[in-house]
Short mmCIF file of N, CA and C in Angstrom, two decimals:
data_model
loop_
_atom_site.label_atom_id
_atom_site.label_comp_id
_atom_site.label_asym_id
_atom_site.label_seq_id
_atom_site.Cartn_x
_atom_site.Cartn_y
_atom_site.Cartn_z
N UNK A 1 69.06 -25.68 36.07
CA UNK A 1 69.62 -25.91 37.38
C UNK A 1 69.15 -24.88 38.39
N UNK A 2 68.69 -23.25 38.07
CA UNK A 2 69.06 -22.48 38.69
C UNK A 2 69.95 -22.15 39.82
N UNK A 3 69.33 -21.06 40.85
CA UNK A 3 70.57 -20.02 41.03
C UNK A 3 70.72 -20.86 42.37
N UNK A 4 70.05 -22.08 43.27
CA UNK A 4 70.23 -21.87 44.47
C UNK A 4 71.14 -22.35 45.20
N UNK A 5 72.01 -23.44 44.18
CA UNK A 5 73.36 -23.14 44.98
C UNK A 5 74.25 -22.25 44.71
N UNK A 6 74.38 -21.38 43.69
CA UNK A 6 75.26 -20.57 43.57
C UNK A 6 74.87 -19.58 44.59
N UNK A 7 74.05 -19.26 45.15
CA UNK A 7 72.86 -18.23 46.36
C UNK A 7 73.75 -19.27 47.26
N UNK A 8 73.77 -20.58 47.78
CA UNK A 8 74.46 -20.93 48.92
C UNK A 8 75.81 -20.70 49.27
N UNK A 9 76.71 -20.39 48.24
CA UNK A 9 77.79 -20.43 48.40
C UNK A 9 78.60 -18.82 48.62
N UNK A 10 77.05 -18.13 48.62
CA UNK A 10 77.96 -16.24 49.06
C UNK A 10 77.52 -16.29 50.46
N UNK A 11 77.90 -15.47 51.28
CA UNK A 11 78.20 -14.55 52.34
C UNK A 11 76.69 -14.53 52.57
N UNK A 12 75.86 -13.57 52.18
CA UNK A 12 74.97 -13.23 52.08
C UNK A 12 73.69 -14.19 51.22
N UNK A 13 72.95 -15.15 51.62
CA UNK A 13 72.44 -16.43 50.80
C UNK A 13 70.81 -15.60 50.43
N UNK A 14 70.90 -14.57 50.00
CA UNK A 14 69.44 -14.18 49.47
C UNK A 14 69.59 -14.13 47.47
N UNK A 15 68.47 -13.38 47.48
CA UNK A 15 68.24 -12.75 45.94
C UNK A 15 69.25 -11.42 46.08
N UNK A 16 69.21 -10.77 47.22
CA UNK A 16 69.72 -9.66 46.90
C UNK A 16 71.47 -9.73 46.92
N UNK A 17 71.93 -10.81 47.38
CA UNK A 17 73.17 -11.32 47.80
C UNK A 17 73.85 -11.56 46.48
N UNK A 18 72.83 -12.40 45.89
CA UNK A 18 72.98 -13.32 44.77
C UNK A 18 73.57 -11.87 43.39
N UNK A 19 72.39 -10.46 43.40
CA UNK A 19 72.39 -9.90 42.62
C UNK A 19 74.01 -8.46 42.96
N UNK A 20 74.23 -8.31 43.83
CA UNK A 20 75.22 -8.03 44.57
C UNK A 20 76.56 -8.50 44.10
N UNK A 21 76.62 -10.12 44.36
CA UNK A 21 77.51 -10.48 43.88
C UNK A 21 77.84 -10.17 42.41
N UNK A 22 76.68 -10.58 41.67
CA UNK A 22 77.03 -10.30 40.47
C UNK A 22 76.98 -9.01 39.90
N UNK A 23 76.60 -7.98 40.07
CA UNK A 23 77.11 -6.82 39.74
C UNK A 23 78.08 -6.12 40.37
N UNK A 24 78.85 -6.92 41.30
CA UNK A 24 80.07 -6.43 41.44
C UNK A 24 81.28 -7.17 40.55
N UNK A 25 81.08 -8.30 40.05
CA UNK A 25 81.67 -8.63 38.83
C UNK A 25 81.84 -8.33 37.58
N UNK A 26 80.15 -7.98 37.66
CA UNK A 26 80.08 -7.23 36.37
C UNK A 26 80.73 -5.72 36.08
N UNK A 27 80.83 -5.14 37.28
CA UNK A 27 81.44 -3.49 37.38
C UNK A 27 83.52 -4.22 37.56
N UNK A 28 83.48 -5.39 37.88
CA UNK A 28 84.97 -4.87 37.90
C UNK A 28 85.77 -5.70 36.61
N UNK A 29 84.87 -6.47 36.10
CA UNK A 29 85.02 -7.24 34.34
C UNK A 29 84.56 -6.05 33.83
N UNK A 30 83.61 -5.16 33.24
CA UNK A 30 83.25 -4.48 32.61
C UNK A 30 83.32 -3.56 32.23
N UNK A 31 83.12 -2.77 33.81
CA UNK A 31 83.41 -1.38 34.38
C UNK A 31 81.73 -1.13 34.54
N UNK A 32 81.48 -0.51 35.67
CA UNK A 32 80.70 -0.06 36.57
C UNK A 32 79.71 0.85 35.44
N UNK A 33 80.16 1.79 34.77
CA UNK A 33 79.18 2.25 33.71
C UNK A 33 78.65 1.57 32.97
N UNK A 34 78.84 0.34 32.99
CA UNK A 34 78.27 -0.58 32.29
C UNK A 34 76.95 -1.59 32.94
N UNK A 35 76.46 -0.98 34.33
CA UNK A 35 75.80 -1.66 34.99
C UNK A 35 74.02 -1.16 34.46
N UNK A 36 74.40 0.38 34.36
CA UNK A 36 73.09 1.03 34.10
C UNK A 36 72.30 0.43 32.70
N UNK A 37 73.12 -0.64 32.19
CA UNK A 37 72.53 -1.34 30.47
C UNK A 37 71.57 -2.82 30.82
N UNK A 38 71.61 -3.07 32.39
CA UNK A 38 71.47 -4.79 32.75
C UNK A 38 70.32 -4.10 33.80
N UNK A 39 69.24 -5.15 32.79
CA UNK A 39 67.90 -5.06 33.82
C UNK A 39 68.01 -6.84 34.68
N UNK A 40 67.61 -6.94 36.04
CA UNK A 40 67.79 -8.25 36.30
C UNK A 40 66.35 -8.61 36.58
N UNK A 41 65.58 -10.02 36.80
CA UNK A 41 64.43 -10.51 37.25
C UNK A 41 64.53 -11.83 38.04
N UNK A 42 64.12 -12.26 38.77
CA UNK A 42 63.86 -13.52 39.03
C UNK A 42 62.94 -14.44 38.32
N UNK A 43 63.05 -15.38 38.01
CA UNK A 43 61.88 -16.06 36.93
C UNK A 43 61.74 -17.62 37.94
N UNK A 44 60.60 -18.01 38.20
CA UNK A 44 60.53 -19.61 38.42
C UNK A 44 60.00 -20.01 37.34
N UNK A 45 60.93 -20.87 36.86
CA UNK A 45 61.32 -21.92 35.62
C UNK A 45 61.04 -23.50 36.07
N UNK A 46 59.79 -24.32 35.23
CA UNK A 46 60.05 -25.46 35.71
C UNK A 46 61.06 -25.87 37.70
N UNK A 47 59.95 -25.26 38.37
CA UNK A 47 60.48 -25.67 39.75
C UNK A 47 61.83 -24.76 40.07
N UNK A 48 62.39 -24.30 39.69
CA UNK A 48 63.49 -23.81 39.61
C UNK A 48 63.76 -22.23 39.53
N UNK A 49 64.39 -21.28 40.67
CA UNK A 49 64.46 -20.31 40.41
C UNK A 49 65.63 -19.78 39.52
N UNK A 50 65.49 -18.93 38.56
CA UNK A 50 66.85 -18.82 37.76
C UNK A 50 66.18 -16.61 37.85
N UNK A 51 67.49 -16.34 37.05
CA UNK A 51 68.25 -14.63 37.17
C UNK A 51 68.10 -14.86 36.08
N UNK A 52 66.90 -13.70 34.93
CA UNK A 52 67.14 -13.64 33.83
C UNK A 52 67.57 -11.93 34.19
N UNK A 53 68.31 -11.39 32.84
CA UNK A 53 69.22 -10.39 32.58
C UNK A 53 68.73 -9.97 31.01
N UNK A 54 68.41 -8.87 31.45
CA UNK A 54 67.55 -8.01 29.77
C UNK A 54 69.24 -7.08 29.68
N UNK A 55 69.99 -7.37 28.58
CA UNK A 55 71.14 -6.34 28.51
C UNK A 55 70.22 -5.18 26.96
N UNK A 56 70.43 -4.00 27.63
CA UNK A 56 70.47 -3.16 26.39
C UNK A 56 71.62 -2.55 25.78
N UNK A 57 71.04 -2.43 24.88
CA UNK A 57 72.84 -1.57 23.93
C UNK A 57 72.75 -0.99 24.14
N UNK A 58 74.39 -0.60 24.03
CA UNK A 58 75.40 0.82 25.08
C UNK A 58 75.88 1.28 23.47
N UNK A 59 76.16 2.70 23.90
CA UNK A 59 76.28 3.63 23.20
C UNK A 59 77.90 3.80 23.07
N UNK A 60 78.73 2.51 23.49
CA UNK A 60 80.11 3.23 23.80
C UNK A 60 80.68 1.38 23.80
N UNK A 61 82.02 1.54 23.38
CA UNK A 61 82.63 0.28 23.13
C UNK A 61 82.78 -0.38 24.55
N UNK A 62 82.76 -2.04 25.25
CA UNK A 62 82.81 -2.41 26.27
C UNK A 62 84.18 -3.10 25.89
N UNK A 63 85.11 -2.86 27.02
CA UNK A 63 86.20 -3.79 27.23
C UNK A 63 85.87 -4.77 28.32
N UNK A 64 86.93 -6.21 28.09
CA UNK A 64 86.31 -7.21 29.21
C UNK A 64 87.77 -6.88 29.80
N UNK A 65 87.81 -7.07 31.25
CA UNK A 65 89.25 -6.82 31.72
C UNK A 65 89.19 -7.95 32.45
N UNK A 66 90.65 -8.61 32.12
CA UNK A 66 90.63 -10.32 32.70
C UNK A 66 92.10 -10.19 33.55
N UNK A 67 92.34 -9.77 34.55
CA UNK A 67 93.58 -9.79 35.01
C UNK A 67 94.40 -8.63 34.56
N UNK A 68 93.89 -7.03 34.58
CA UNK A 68 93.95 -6.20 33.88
C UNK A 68 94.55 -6.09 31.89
N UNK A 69 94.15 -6.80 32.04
CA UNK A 69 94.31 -7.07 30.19
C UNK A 69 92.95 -6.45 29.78
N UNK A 70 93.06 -6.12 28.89
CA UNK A 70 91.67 -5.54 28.36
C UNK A 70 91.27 -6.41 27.06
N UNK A 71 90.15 -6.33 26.75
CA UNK A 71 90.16 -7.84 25.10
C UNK A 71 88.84 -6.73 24.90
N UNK A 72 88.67 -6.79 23.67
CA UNK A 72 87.61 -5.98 22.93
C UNK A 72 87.16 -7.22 22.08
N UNK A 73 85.69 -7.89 22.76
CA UNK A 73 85.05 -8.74 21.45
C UNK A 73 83.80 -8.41 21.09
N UNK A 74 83.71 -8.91 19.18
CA UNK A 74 82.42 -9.44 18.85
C UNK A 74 81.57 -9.90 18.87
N UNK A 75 80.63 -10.21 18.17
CA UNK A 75 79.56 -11.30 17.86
C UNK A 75 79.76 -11.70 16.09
N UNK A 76 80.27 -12.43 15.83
CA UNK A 76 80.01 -13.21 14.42
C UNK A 76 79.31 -13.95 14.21
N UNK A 77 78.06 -13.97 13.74
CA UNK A 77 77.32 -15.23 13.40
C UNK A 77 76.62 -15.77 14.63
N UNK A 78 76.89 -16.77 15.06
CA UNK A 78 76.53 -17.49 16.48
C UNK A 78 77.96 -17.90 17.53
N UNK A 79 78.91 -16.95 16.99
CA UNK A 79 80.02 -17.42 17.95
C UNK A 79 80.87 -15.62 18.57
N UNK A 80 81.52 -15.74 19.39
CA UNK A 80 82.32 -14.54 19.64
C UNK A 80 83.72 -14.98 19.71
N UNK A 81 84.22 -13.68 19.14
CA UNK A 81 85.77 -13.23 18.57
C UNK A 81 86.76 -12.46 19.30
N UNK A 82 87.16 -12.06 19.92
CA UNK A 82 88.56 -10.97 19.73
C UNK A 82 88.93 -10.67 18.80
N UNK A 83 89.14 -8.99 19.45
CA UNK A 83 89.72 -8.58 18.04
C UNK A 83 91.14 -8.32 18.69
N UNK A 84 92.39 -7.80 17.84
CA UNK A 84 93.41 -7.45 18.23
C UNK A 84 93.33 -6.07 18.07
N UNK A 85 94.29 -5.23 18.81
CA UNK A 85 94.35 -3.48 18.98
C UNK A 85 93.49 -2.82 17.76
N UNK A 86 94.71 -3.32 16.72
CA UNK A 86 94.00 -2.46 15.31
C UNK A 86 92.47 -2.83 14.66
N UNK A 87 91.93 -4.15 14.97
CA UNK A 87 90.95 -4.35 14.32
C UNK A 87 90.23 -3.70 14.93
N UNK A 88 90.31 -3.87 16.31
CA UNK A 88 89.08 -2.86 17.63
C UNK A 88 89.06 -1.73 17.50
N UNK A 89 90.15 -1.17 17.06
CA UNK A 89 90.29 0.36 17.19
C UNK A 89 89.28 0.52 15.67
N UNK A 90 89.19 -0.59 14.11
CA UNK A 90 88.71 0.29 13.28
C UNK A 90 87.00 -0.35 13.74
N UNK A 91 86.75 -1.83 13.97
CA UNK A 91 85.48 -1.43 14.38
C UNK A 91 84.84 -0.81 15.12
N UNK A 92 85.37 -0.30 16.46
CA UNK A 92 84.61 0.80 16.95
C UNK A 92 84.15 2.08 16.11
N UNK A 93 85.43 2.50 15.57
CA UNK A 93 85.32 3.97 14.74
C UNK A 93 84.03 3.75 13.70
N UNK A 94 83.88 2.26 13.29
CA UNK A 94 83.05 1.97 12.23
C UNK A 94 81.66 1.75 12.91
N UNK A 95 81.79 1.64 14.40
CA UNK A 95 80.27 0.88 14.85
C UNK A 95 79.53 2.15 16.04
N UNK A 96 80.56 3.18 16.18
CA UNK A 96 80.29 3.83 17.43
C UNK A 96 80.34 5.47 17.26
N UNK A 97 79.80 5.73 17.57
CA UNK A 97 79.59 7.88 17.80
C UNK A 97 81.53 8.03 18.49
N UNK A 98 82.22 8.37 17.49
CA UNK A 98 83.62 8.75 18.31
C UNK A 98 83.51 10.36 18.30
N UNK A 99 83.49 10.75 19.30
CA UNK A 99 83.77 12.08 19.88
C UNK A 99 84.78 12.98 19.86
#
């Protein structure tokens, strides 16, 4: 489909509008330290401009915050999980440098 109606529907109707928007979502779902891990590009795809996103791994557990709730998920297999408090709390300790 690419990006160009989602580009019509901000304030600002460029690439840079487009990338704006979304890393201000991404800093207030994520948290903002989490921006320095997301490389972005423009790609024309079959006629179509689309936003590819190179994420690298972070050195530190990511919470998603949905309405200030915080959810800590996985990757299993080909699907993603939540975990609840205690499971998050032991896979991090198990997956991450705790300080």
């Amino acid at each position: 489909m690419g990006i160009s109606h989602d580009i019509n529907t901000l304030n600002k109707k460029t690439r840079d509008g487009f990338l704006s928007t979304l890393f201000q979502i991404i800093s207030s779902m994520l948290g903002e330290e989490f921006c320095q891990y997301i490389d972005s590009d423009f790609i024309n795809f079959k006629g179509k401009t689309i936003c590819a996103l190179k994420i690298k791994i972070s050195n530190m557990p990511c919470w998603i915050n949905e309405n200030n709730t915080y959810t800590f998920y996985i990757r299993t297999g080909n699907s993603t999980k939540p975990l609840n408090a205690k499971d998050a709390h032991n896979y991090i300790l198990t997956k991450f440098e705790v300080k």
